[in-house]
Structures are given as structure tokens and as C-alpha cells.
mmCIF file of C-alpha atoms in Angstrom:
data_model
loop_
_atom_site.group_PDB
_atom_site.id
_atom_site.type_symbol
_atom_site.label_atom_id
_atom_site.label_comp_id
_atom_site.label_asym_id
_atom_site.label_seq_id
_atom_site.Cartn_x
_atom_site.Cartn_y
_atom_site.Cartn_z
ATOM 1 C CA VAL G 1416 0.005 0.032 -0.001
ATOM 2 C CA MET G 1417 2.831 2.370 0.848
ATOM 3 C CA GLU G 1418 4.391 1.765 -2.551
ATOM 4 C CA VAL G 1419 1.143 2.831 -4.187
ATOM 5 C CA VAL G 1420 1.111 6.054 -2.069
ATOM 6 C CA LEU G 1421 4.702 6.733 -3.018
ATOM 7 C CA GLY G 1422 3.836 6.333 -6.719
ATOM 8 C CA GLN G 1423 0.936 8.741 -6.365
ATOM 9 C CA VAL G 1424 3.075 11.385 -4.582
ATOM 10 C CA GLU G 1425 5.646 11.075 -7.338
ATOM 11 C CA GLN G 1426 2.997 12.556 -9.715
ATOM 12 C CA LEU G 1427 2.757 15.835 -7.789
ATOM 13 C CA PRO G 1428 5.533 17.629 -9.821
ATOM 14 C CA ALA G 1429 3.699 16.630 -13.057
ATOM 15 C CA LEU G 1430 0.436 18.015 -11.710
ATOM 16 C CA LEU G 1431 2.040 21.334 -10.804
ATOM 17 C CA ALA G 1432 3.870 21.485 -14.166
ATOM 18 C CA VAL G 1433 0.638 20.926 -16.115
ATOM 19 C CA SER G 1434 -1.162 23.544 -14.053
ATOM 20 C CA ARG G 1435 1.397 26.121 -15.150
ATOM 21 C CA SER G 1436 1.202 25.226 -18.851
ATOM 22 C CA ALA G 1437 -1.126 25.953 -21.768
ATOM 23 C CA LEU G 1438 -2.538 22.458 -21.452
ATOM 24 C CA VAL G 1439 -5.136 23.747 -18.980
ATOM 25 C CA ARG G 1440 -7.022 25.358 -21.803
ATOM 26 C CA ASP G 1441 -8.659 21.934 -22.352
ATOM 27 C CA TRP G 1442 -9.711 21.562 -18.694
ATOM 28 C CA ASP G 1443 -13.468 21.456 -17.983
ATOM 29 C CA PHE G 1444 -15.225 21.546 -14.716
ATOM 30 C CA LEU G 1445 -14.615 17.826 -13.957
ATOM 31 C CA THR G 1446 -10.937 17.934 -14.843
ATOM 32 C CA LEU G 1447 -10.427 20.893 -12.481
ATOM 33 C CA GLU G 1448 -12.348 19.157 -9.726
ATOM 34 C CA ARG G 1449 -10.141 16.044 -10.051
ATOM 35 C CA ALA G 1450 -7.009 18.193 -9.850
ATOM 36 C CA LEU G 1451 -8.312 19.907 -6.681
ATOM 37 C CA GLU G 1452 -9.253 16.520 -5.194
ATOM 38 C CA TRP G 1453 -5.684 15.309 -5.807
ATOM 39 C CA ALA G 1454 -4.317 18.397 -4.123
ATOM 40 C CA ARG G 1455 -6.566 17.840 -1.102
ATOM 41 C CA TYR G 1456 -5.475 14.202 -1.038
ATOM 42 C CA PHE G 1457 -1.819 15.215 -0.838
ATOM 43 C CA GLN G 1458 -2.629 17.624 1.911
ATOM 44 C CA HIS G 1459 -4.365 14.701 3.700
ATOM 45 C CA LEU G 1460 -1.177 12.645 3.371
ATOM 46 C CA TYR G 1461 0.740 15.474 4.985
ATOM 47 C CA ASP G 1462 -1.650 15.672 7.936
ATOM 48 C CA ARG G 1463 -1.561 11.904 8.370
ATOM 49 C CA PHE G 1464 2.207 11.314 8.201
ATOM 50 C CA ARG G 1465 3.679 14.515 9.620
ATOM 51 C CA THR G 1466 4.330 12.927 13.002
ATOM 52 C CA ARG G 1467 5.917 9.768 11.553
ATOM 53 C CA PRO G 1468 9.592 10.576 10.738
ATOM 54 C CA GLN G 1469 10.339 7.478 8.624
ATOM 55 C CA LEU G 1470 7.292 7.873 6.390
ATOM 56 C CA ARG G 1471 7.917 11.634 6.109
ATOM 57 C CA GLU G 1472 11.487 10.973 4.961
ATOM 58 C CA ALA G 1473 10.333 8.338 2.443
ATOM 59 C CA LEU G 1474 7.764 10.696 0.912
ATOM 60 C CA GLY G 1475 10.248 13.520 0.878
ATOM 61 C CA ARG G 1476 12.853 11.371 -0.926
ATOM 62 C CA ARG G 1477 10.378 10.332 -3.528
ATOM 63 C CA LEU G 1478 9.379 13.997 -4.170
ATOM 64 C CA ARG G 1479 13.051 15.124 -4.409
ATOM 65 C CA ARG G 1480 13.656 12.502 -7.071
ATOM 66 C CA ALA G 1481 11.369 14.360 -9.446
ATOM 67 C CA GLN G 1482 13.032 17.079 -11.555
ATOM 68 C CA PRO G 1483 13.048 19.970 -12.369
ATOM 69 C CA TYR G 1484 11.549 20.752 -8.954
ATOM 70 C CA PRO G 1485 14.472 20.139 -6.455
ATOM 71 C CA LEU G 1486 12.814 22.288 -3.851
ATOM 72 C CA LEU G 1487 9.827 19.990 -3.390
ATOM 73 C CA GLY G 1488 9.804 18.079 -0.105
ATOM 74 C CA PHE G 1489 7.435 16.617 2.371
ATOM 75 C CA PRO G 1490 6.177 20.068 3.576
ATOM 76 C CA THR G 1491 5.029 20.703 0.011
ATOM 77 C CA LEU G 1492 2.269 18.152 0.473
ATOM 78 C CA GLY G 1493 0.704 20.276 3.123
ATOM 79 C CA ARG G 1494 0.468 23.278 0.778
ATOM 80 C CA CYS G 1495 -0.773 21.490 -2.310
ATOM 81 C CA PRO G 1496 -4.128 23.281 -2.655
ATOM 82 C CA GLN G 1497 -2.499 26.632 -2.302
ATOM 83 C CA LEU G 1498 0.319 25.780 -4.704
ATOM 84 C CA LEU G 1499 -2.100 24.402 -7.289
ATOM 85 C CA GLY G 1500 -4.435 27.403 -6.848
ATOM 86 C CA LEU G 1501 -1.575 29.891 -7.338
ATOM 87 C CA ALA G 1502 -0.303 28.048 -10.429
ATOM 88 C CA LEU G 1503 -3.748 27.978 -12.022
ATOM 89 C CA LEU G 1504 -4.567 31.580 -11.201
ATOM 90 C CA LYS G 1505 -1.393 32.662 -12.984
ATOM 91 C CA THR G 1506 -2.198 30.552 -16.060
ATOM 92 C CA HIS G 1507 -4.188 32.666 -18.510
ATOM 93 C CA ALA G 1508 -5.119 29.667 -20.577
ATOM 94 C CA LEU G 1509 -7.518 28.394 -17.890
ATOM 95 C CA PRO G 1510 -11.110 28.588 -19.367
ATOM 96 C CA PRO G 1511 -13.379 31.119 -17.685
ATOM 97 C CA ALA G 1512 -15.808 28.495 -16.300
ATOM 98 C CA ALA G 1513 -12.997 26.517 -14.730
ATOM 99 C CA CYS G 1514 -11.506 29.756 -13.309
ATOM 100 C CA ARG G 1515 -14.844 30.674 -11.617
ATOM 101 C CA ARG G 1516 -14.997 27.141 -10.149
ATOM 102 C CA LEU G 1517 -11.459 27.514 -8.877
ATOM 103 C CA LEU G 1518 -12.257 30.856 -7.198
ATOM 104 C CA ARG G 1519 -15.312 29.354 -5.540
ATOM 105 C CA SER G 1520 -13.165 26.480 -4.279
ATOM 106 C CA LEU G 1521 -10.587 28.855 -2.849
ATOM 107 C CA LEU G 1522 -13.149 31.080 -1.197
ATOM 108 C CA GLN G 1523 -14.879 28.188 0.504
ATOM 109 C CA PRO G 1524 -12.715 25.057 0.411
ATOM 110 C CA PRO G 1525 -14.013 21.746 1.845
ATOM 111 C CA GLY G 1526 -13.697 21.664 5.582
ATOM 112 C CA ALA G 1527 -12.977 25.395 5.879
ATOM 113 C CA GLY G 1528 -12.790 26.588 9.461
ATOM 114 C CA THR G 1529 -12.527 23.113 10.972
ATOM 115 C CA GLY G 1530 -8.740 22.958 11.389
ATOM 116 C CA PRO G 1531 -6.366 24.842 13.670
ATOM 117 C CA GLU G 1532 -4.712 26.649 10.677
ATOM 118 C CA PRO G 1533 -6.210 28.609 7.809
ATOM 119 C CA ARG G 1534 -6.445 26.467 4.673
ATOM 120 C CA GLY G 1535 -8.300 28.763 2.293
ATOM 121 C CA LEU G 1536 -7.971 32.053 0.566
ATOM 122 C CA ALA G 1537 -6.437 33.803 3.616
ATOM 123 C CA LEU G 1538 -3.427 31.517 3.568
ATOM 124 C CA LEU G 1539 -3.232 31.688 -0.213
ATOM 125 C CA ALA G 1540 -3.263 35.474 -0.169
ATOM 126 C CA ARG G 1541 -0.619 35.615 2.593
ATOM 127 C CA ARG G 1542 1.787 33.347 0.681
ATOM 128 C CA LYS G 1543 1.149 35.219 -2.634
ATOM 129 C CA ALA G 1544 1.900 38.531 -0.937
ATOM 130 C CA ALA G 1545 5.108 37.160 0.548
ATOM 131 C CA ALA G 1546 6.216 35.767 -2.850
ATOM 132 C CA CYS G 1547 5.541 39.132 -4.555
ATOM 133 C CA LEU G 1548 7.433 41.104 -1.892
ATOM 134 C CA LEU G 1549 10.445 38.747 -1.959
ATOM 135 C CA ALA G 1550 10.567 38.990 -5.757
ATOM 136 C CA LEU G 1551 10.767 42.805 -5.841
ATOM 137 C CA PRO G 1552 13.833 44.268 -7.591
ATOM 138 C CA ARG G 1553 16.626 45.671 -5.492
ATOM 139 C CA CYS G 1554 16.027 49.094 -4.056
ATOM 140 C CA PRO G 1555 18.727 51.855 -4.342
ATOM 141 C CA PRO G 1556 21.391 52.021 -1.581
ATOM 142 C CA ARG G 1557 19.809 55.140 -0.045
ATOM 143 C CA ARG G 1558 16.175 54.169 0.476
ATOM 144 C CA PRO G 1559 13.383 56.531 1.475
ATOM 145 C CA PRO G 1560 11.715 55.587 4.777
ATOM 146 C CA GLY G 1561 8.938 53.707 2.931
ATOM 147 C CA GLN G 1562 11.334 51.435 1.144
ATOM 148 C CA GLU G 1563 13.277 50.790 4.399
ATOM 149 C CA LEU G 1564 10.023 49.639 5.985
ATOM 150 C CA GLN G 1565 9.413 47.399 2.927
ATOM 151 C CA LEU G 1566 12.797 45.783 3.329
ATOM 152 C CA GLN G 1567 12.081 45.092 6.998
ATOM 153 C CA ALA G 1568 8.743 43.549 6.020
ATOM 154 C CA GLU G 1569 10.509 41.266 3.551
ATOM 155 C CA ALA G 1570 13.023 40.277 6.203
ATOM 156 C CA GLN G 1571 10.182 39.523 8.706
ATOM 157 C CA LEU G 1572 8.366 37.394 6.136
ATOM 158 C CA LEU G 1573 11.541 35.440 5.579
ATOM 159 C CA LEU G 1574 11.969 34.932 9.339
ATOM 160 C CA ASN G 1575 8.355 33.776 9.646
ATOM 161 C CA ARG G 1576 8.696 31.327 6.827
ATOM 162 C CA LEU G 1577 11.900 29.905 8.306
ATOM 163 C CA ARG G 1578 10.046 29.289 11.550
ATOM 164 C CA GLU G 1579 7.327 27.504 9.663
ATOM 165 C CA GLU G 1580 9.905 25.358 7.950
ATOM 166 C CA ARG G 1581 11.422 24.414 11.293
ATOM 167 C CA GLN G 1582 8.029 23.229 12.515
ATOM 168 C CA GLU G 1583 7.345 21.268 9.386
ATOM 169 C CA VAL G 1584 10.793 19.910 8.464
ATOM 170 C CA GLY G 1585 12.648 19.864 11.775
ATOM 171 C CA GLU G 1586 16.096 19.002 10.492
ATOM 172 C CA ALA G 1587 18.563 21.930 9.951
ATOM 173 C CA ALA G 1588 19.772 20.516 6.664
ATOM 174 C CA GLY G 1589 16.283 20.602 5.144
ATOM 175 C CA GLN G 1590 15.756 24.230 6.390
ATOM 176 C CA LEU G 1591 19.032 25.276 4.909
ATOM 177 C CA ARG G 1592 18.157 23.733 1.527
ATOM 178 C CA TRP G 1593 14.916 25.661 1.527
ATOM 179 C CA LEU G 1594 16.690 28.900 2.458
ATOM 180 C CA CYS G 1595 19.315 28.478 -0.236
ATOM 181 C CA GLY G 1596 16.549 27.856 -2.830
ATOM 182 C CA VAL G 1597 14.653 30.989 -1.821
ATOM 183 C CA LEU G 1598 17.654 33.332 -1.653
ATOM 184 C CA GLU G 1599 19.147 32.144 -4.926
ATOM 185 C CA GLN G 1600 15.942 33.214 -6.679
ATOM 186 C CA LEU G 1601 16.565 36.826 -5.627
ATOM 187 C CA PRO G 1602 19.005 39.212 -7.293
ATOM 188 C CA GLN G 1603 22.225 39.008 -5.195
ATOM 189 C CA PRO G 1604 22.233 42.559 -3.852
ATOM 190 C CA ARG G 1605 18.641 42.223 -2.783
ATOM 191 C CA ALA G 1606 19.175 38.845 -1.157
ATOM 192 C CA PHE G 1607 22.103 40.382 0.862
ATOM 193 C CA GLU G 1608 19.921 43.225 2.045
ATOM 194 C CA VAL G 1609 17.107 40.917 3.102
ATOM 195 C CA VAL G 1610 19.522 38.658 5.045
ATOM 196 C CA ALA G 1611 21.211 41.629 6.798
ATOM 197 C CA ALA G 1612 17.820 43.089 7.729
ATOM 198 C CA ALA G 1613 16.727 39.643 9.028
ATOM 199 C CA LEU G 1614 19.830 39.247 11.171
ATOM 200 C CA ALA G 1615 19.315 42.806 12.552
ATOM 201 C CA LEU G 1616 15.707 42.099 13.364
ATOM 202 C CA LEU G 1617 16.587 39.035 15.317
ATOM 203 C CA LYS G 1618 18.830 41.008 17.621
ATOM 204 C CA GLN G 1619 16.470 43.944 17.943
ATOM 205 C CA GLY G 1620 13.573 41.606 18.763
ATOM 206 C CA SER G 1621 15.571 39.632 21.337
ATOM 207 C CA GLY G 1622 16.666 42.827 22.982
ATOM 208 C CA ALA G 1623 13.176 44.136 23.269
ATOM 209 C CA GLU G 1624 11.947 40.866 24.754
ATOM 210 C CA GLN G 1625 14.727 40.816 27.293
ATOM 211 C CA ALA G 1626 13.932 44.360 28.377
ATOM 212 C CA GLY G 1627 10.232 43.523 28.714
ATOM 213 C CA ASP G 1628 10.880 40.357 30.805
ATOM 214 C CA GLY G 1629 12.908 42.055 33.479
ATOM 215 C CA ASP G 1630 10.099 41.986 36.024
ATOM 216 C CA GLY G 1631 8.444 38.804 34.847
ATOM 217 C CA ASP G 1632 8.088 35.430 36.615
ATOM 218 C CA GLY G 1633 9.786 32.146 35.937
ATOM 219 C CA SER G 1634 7.506 31.242 33.037
ATOM 220 C CA SER G 1635 8.342 34.569 31.352
ATOM 221 C CA LEU G 1636 12.070 33.786 31.653
ATOM 222 C CA ASP G 1637 11.533 30.290 30.269
ATOM 223 C CA GLY G 1638 9.589 31.790 27.375
ATOM 224 C CA TYR G 1639 12.361 34.275 26.628
ATOM 225 C CA GLN G 1640 14.981 31.559 26.713
ATOM 226 C CA ALA G 1641 12.998 29.416 24.322
ATOM 227 C CA SER G 1642 12.566 32.351 21.987
ATOM 228 C CA ALA G 1643 16.174 33.233 22.192
ATOM 229 C CA ALA G 1644 17.160 29.625 21.325
ATOM 230 C CA GLU G 1645 14.830 29.654 18.371
ATOM 231 C CA ASP G 1646 16.229 32.924 17.160
ATOM 232 C CA GLY G 1647 19.717 31.567 17.512
ATOM 233 C CA CYS G 1648 18.857 28.593 15.301
ATOM 234 C CA THR G 1649 17.380 30.973 12.667
ATOM 235 C CA ALA G 1650 20.438 33.200 12.778
ATOM 236 C CA GLY G 1651 22.667 30.131 12.464
ATOM 237 C CA LEU G 1652 20.873 29.187 9.163
ATOM 238 C CA LEU G 1653 21.286 32.698 7.758
ATOM 239 C CA LEU G 1654 24.960 32.820 8.769
ATOM 240 C CA SER G 1655 25.552 29.287 7.333
ATOM 241 C CA TRP G 1656 24.307 30.511 3.980
ATOM 242 C CA LEU G 1657 26.245 33.748 4.187
ATOM 243 C CA LEU G 1658 29.597 32.385 5.430
ATOM 244 C CA GLY G 1659 29.486 29.153 3.526
ATOM 245 C CA ASN G 1660 30.871 30.740 0.351
ATOM 246 C CA LYS G 1661 33.791 33.204 0.456
ATOM 247 C CA GLU G 1662 32.807 34.954 -2.741
ATOM 248 C CA ARG G 1663 29.260 35.415 -1.537
ATOM 249 C CA PHE G 1664 30.442 36.872 1.829
ATOM 250 C CA SER G 1665 32.854 39.180 0.078
ATOM 251 C CA ALA G 1666 30.059 40.467 -2.156
ATOM 252 C CA PHE G 1667 27.833 40.804 0.899
ATOM 253 C CA CYS G 1668 30.433 43.044 2.647
ATOM 254 C CA LEU G 1669 31.011 45.159 -0.429
ATOM 255 C CA CYS G 1670 27.271 45.665 -0.912
ATOM 256 C CA LEU G 1671 26.282 46.857 2.525
ATOM 257 C CA PRO G 1672 27.080 50.075 4.455
ATOM 258 C CA SER G 1673 29.946 50.015 6.949
ATOM 259 C CA SER G 1674 27.667 50.979 9.853
ATOM 260 C CA LEU G 1675 25.317 48.073 9.250
ATOM 261 C CA LEU G 1676 28.247 45.630 8.936
ATOM 262 C CA ALA G 1677 29.655 46.941 12.224
ATOM 263 C CA PHE G 1678 26.300 46.432 13.949
ATOM 264 C CA LEU G 1679 26.034 42.834 12.730
ATOM 265 C CA ALA G 1680 29.708 42.161 13.603
ATOM 266 C CA GLY G 1681 28.974 43.458 17.139
ATOM 267 C CA HIS G 1682 26.233 40.886 17.588
ATOM 268 C CA TYR G 1683 27.505 37.863 15.729
ATOM 269 C CA SER G 1684 30.978 36.627 16.632
ATOM 270 C CA GLN G 1685 31.155 34.311 13.560
ATOM 271 C CA LEU G 1686 30.505 37.229 11.280
ATOM 272 C CA SER G 1687 32.982 39.587 13.049
ATOM 273 C CA ARG G 1688 35.835 37.084 12.704
ATOM 274 C CA SER G 1689 35.105 36.526 9.017
ATOM 275 C CA TYR G 1690 34.711 40.260 8.462
ATOM 276 C CA LEU G 1691 38.080 41.085 10.092
ATOM 277 C CA ASP G 1692 39.778 38.359 8.032
ATOM 278 C CA LEU G 1693 38.271 39.828 4.855
ATOM 279 C CA LEU G 1694 39.407 43.332 5.770
ATOM 280 C CA THR G 1695 42.882 41.991 6.429
ATOM 281 C CA THR G 1696 42.898 40.467 2.932
ATOM 282 C CA TRP G 1697 41.768 43.678 1.357
ATOM 283 C CA GLY G 1698 44.192 45.783 3.315
ATOM 284 C CA SER G 1699 47.133 43.574 2.246
ATOM 285 C CA HIS G 1700 46.514 44.611 -1.398
ATOM 286 C CA LEU G 1701 47.316 48.251 -0.744
ATOM 287 C CA LEU G 1702 50.757 49.745 -1.471
ATOM 288 C CA TYR G 1703 52.215 53.034 -0.305
ATOM 289 C CA ASP G 1704 52.898 55.528 -3.115
ATOM 290 C CA PRO G 1705 55.637 57.927 -1.808
ATOM 291 C CA LEU G 1706 55.016 60.333 -4.695
ATOM 292 C CA GLN G 1707 51.350 60.754 -3.788
ATOM 293 C CA GLY G 1708 52.019 60.246 -0.114
ATOM 294 C CA ARG G 1709 49.140 57.794 0.409
ATOM 295 C CA TRP G 1710 48.091 54.153 0.137
ATOM 296 C CA VAL G 1711 46.834 53.040 -3.255
ATOM 297 C CA LYS G 1712 45.516 49.841 -4.796
ATOM 298 C CA SER G 1713 48.350 47.533 -5.891
ATOM 299 C CA CYS G 1714 46.206 45.659 -8.411
ATOM 300 C CA LEU G 1715 42.834 46.826 -9.455
ATOM 301 C CA ASP G 1716 41.445 43.357 -9.930
ATOM 302 C CA LYS G 1717 42.475 42.268 -6.376
ATOM 303 C CA ALA G 1718 42.262 45.347 -4.206
ATOM 304 C CA GLU G 1719 38.497 45.725 -3.427
ATOM 305 C CA LEU G 1720 38.686 48.819 -1.223
ATOM 306 C CA SER G 1721 40.597 52.069 -1.350
ATOM 307 C CA TRP G 1722 42.568 53.362 1.679
ATOM 308 C CA GLU G 1723 39.729 55.753 2.571
ATOM 309 C CA GLU G 1724 37.113 52.958 2.447
ATOM 310 C CA LEU G 1725 39.226 50.627 4.499
ATOM 311 C CA ARG G 1726 39.751 53.316 7.153
ATOM 312 C CA GLU G 1727 36.072 54.002 7.289
ATOM 313 C CA ARG G 1728 35.228 50.374 7.871
ATOM 314 C CA PHE G 1729 37.745 49.992 10.712
ATOM 315 C CA SER G 1730 36.466 53.299 12.221
ATOM 316 C CA CYS G 1731 32.965 51.888 12.291
ATOM 317 C CA LEU G 1732 34.180 48.748 14.065
ATOM 318 C CA TYR G 1733 35.887 50.939 16.606
ATOM 319 C CA GLN G 1734 32.597 52.780 17.268
ATOM 320 C CA GLY G 1735 30.729 49.527 17.974
ATOM 321 C CA SER G 1736 30.530 47.670 21.289
ATOM 322 C CA THR G 1737 33.465 47.533 23.743
ATOM 323 C CA LEU G 1738 34.076 43.896 22.900
ATOM 324 C CA LEU G 1739 34.123 44.601 19.133
ATOM 325 C CA LYS G 1740 36.407 47.540 19.628
ATOM 326 C CA GLU G 1741 38.868 45.471 21.670
ATOM 327 C CA GLN G 1742 38.738 42.652 19.125
ATOM 328 C CA THR G 1743 39.368 45.080 16.251
ATOM 329 C CA GLN G 1744 42.289 46.804 18.076
ATOM 330 C CA ALA G 1745 43.893 43.407 19.000
ATOM 331 C CA ALA G 1746 43.663 42.285 15.365
ATOM 332 C CA LEU G 1747 45.277 45.520 14.119
ATOM 333 C CA LYS G 1748 48.042 45.360 16.749
ATOM 334 C CA LEU G 1749 48.813 41.755 15.783
ATOM 335 C CA LEU G 1750 48.939 42.638 12.099
ATOM 336 C CA LYS G 1751 51.217 45.600 12.821
ATOM 337 C CA THR G 1752 53.599 43.352 14.829
ATOM 338 C CA GLN G 1753 53.646 40.729 12.056
ATOM 339 C CA ASP G 1754 54.373 43.473 9.542
ATOM 340 C CA GLY G 1755 57.515 44.631 11.452
ATOM 341 C CA ASP G 1756 56.004 46.690 14.283
ATOM 342 C CA PHE G 1757 56.906 49.926 12.651
ATOM 343 C CA GLU G 1758 56.019 53.279 14.164
ATOM 344 C CA VAL G 1759 56.634 55.319 11.053
ATOM 345 C CA CYS G 1760 53.912 56.274 8.523
ATOM 346 C CA GLY G 1761 54.013 54.738 5.098
ATOM 347 C CA LEU G 1762 55.770 51.449 6.025
ATOM 348 C CA SER G 1763 52.798 49.363 7.173
ATOM 349 C CA VAL G 1764 49.171 49.857 6.338
ATOM 350 C CA TRP G 1765 48.275 48.451 9.778
ATOM 351 C CA THR G 1766 50.497 50.953 11.579
ATOM 352 C CA ASP G 1767 48.815 53.823 9.690
ATOM 353 C CA LEU G 1768 45.352 52.423 10.399
ATOM 354 C CA LEU G 1769 46.048 52.231 14.098
ATOM 355 C CA MET G 1770 47.208 55.822 14.094
ATOM 356 C CA GLU G 1771 44.158 56.949 12.120
ATOM 357 C CA VAL G 1772 41.372 55.148 14.015
#
């Protein structure tokens, strides 16, 4: 029986593919109803097997075997009616009669209001709004207040979706796969901005909760600790994506303002160590030009930052927390010592940086 179920689940990618194609122009009322019934059946499988790890893994493996949809997994089964509805609503070839039947089904799905979670149009609209927001093009570096709020909204949506994935998938590897798939669909600068905003929101939110729990009882403290642990897991996923690729992290640091990077470095030790290592690499590509009396890029294709930009970034780190300032100062002093421990300007970029900042 389980082999039959696995074979049925294996047809889900084909169902979604057809719903996005011009083939739906031949769908009548009965064909649409059968497709919706299959979607509800897959959702039923999700509800039935979500608490059985071995069966969940078997269904997830069978779904992942189907290409070209590598992001499909067991949680996809729980969202089948919404996924199918979104696909059909975006397919202009769907006949008007079938489209009206689809809208009625979404407005009042079978069993609406009987479960603990919304299964109908509200959930569909929420996911569609999130998808539209996350697909927006990159905003300019200096954003008006409205665009800054929009970026924070996108970051909050990403955090909420990550928490849902944790509840549905459980394992960190599956959550990271989902996160990579989402962020790789965004233009790189926009993905960096959303991740940075999400990391900042995690720290701002935990700080507000801690301040609010100061006079609470033991249950409030337990709730704060549980929330902090959950936020730590979420931040770990974001940092794994960010720091797992050197070129990606380098582009991230070049894209974002120095002040924001200093804020993140002050709250995430993994990020601060990698950021200092990256600044060290960039600084090593500067040479002193005695004719100009200043540090210049030795090789344009290797030196990412000018002397002025490097100095600004170290200055921002010095203006951060006491711990970050001490860490930055210790790193510069060690580099100065390794470079000959000169006290004269123009011999070591690290000596000059220490004097400047």
C-alpha cells in the first residue's frame, strides 16, 4: 500500500507542471475538480504522516527525485491546494468556467474553518503577498523611509517562513536547503539586504523581549530563553548561507554600508571574525605611493577597497561595542607586529590604520 502512495506522490511535480502550462485550456469543470481533489489528497497525506519521521522521509525522498523541482519536499504536500491554486490563477489559458469554479473552491474550500490553521484564501493570499514582496527588484542604496520599511517587512516574512519550515521539516539541513533555494531566486544585492535586515531584526527583537521580561516570573524567563534559542537557530541558518561561500560573503560586505556591517559584527561573533579576516585580505592589497604620499591599490582586480574605504570600515568597528572595539584593536596590533612593528607612517598599512582610527 505504501508503494502505491509513493507512486501517487511522485506525480505531484507533473500536476504542478501541467497547471502552469497551456494544457489547462482543455480543462473542463470535472478535470479541475479532479485536480483539486488530488491536491486535497496530498494535503491529507501530509496531515496523516507529519508525526511519523520514517514515512515523512520516504515521501520527501520520492518527491526530491522528481526534476526539475528540487525544492519539493514533504512540507510541499501540506500546501498542495495553495500551490495548485496559485499556479492555475497565474495561467491565463484556464477557461473562464474553470476559473470561476477555482475561485469558489478557494473562497470556501472543503472543511474550511474546521482545522487549527487557515487552509483557504487567507493563507493563499498571505503566501502570494510574501512571494511578490520577496521577488521585488533591489532598491537603491539610499532608500526613502517607505522602502526601508518594505525591506524590514520582507525580512520579517523570511523569518516567519523559516520558523514554519522548522516546525514542518525539523532538521537543519532541510531548512538550509529551503533557504538556499529562496535566496538564490533573488538578485544577489537584494538577497544580501534581506539577510542583513533579518539578522538585525533577530537582535532587535531579542533585545526588546529581554527588556520587557525584566520583572516577569519564571514562566516569562522560560519563554524568553525558548524564543532566544529559536532565534539563535534561525540566525545560524542565515549565517551558514552567508559564510559558507567566500565569494558570496565578500560580495555581501561590499554591498552593505559600513555601519550596518559593524552592527552585525557586534552581535554575531562568527560574522565579526570573518569580516576582520576579509578586511585583512583587502588591506594587504594596498601599497604606499611615496609620490602621492598615500596608500593606493596595488592591483585593481584584487584590491577591493581604497585606503579611505578601509579606514572608514575600521572606524565603524571601533565605534561599536566595547568587545568589538577590543577585538578590532587586538587584530590591528597583531597585524602591525607581524608586519615589522613599525611606528613610522608609510611602512605598514596596519600601523597607519592604528594611528588613524
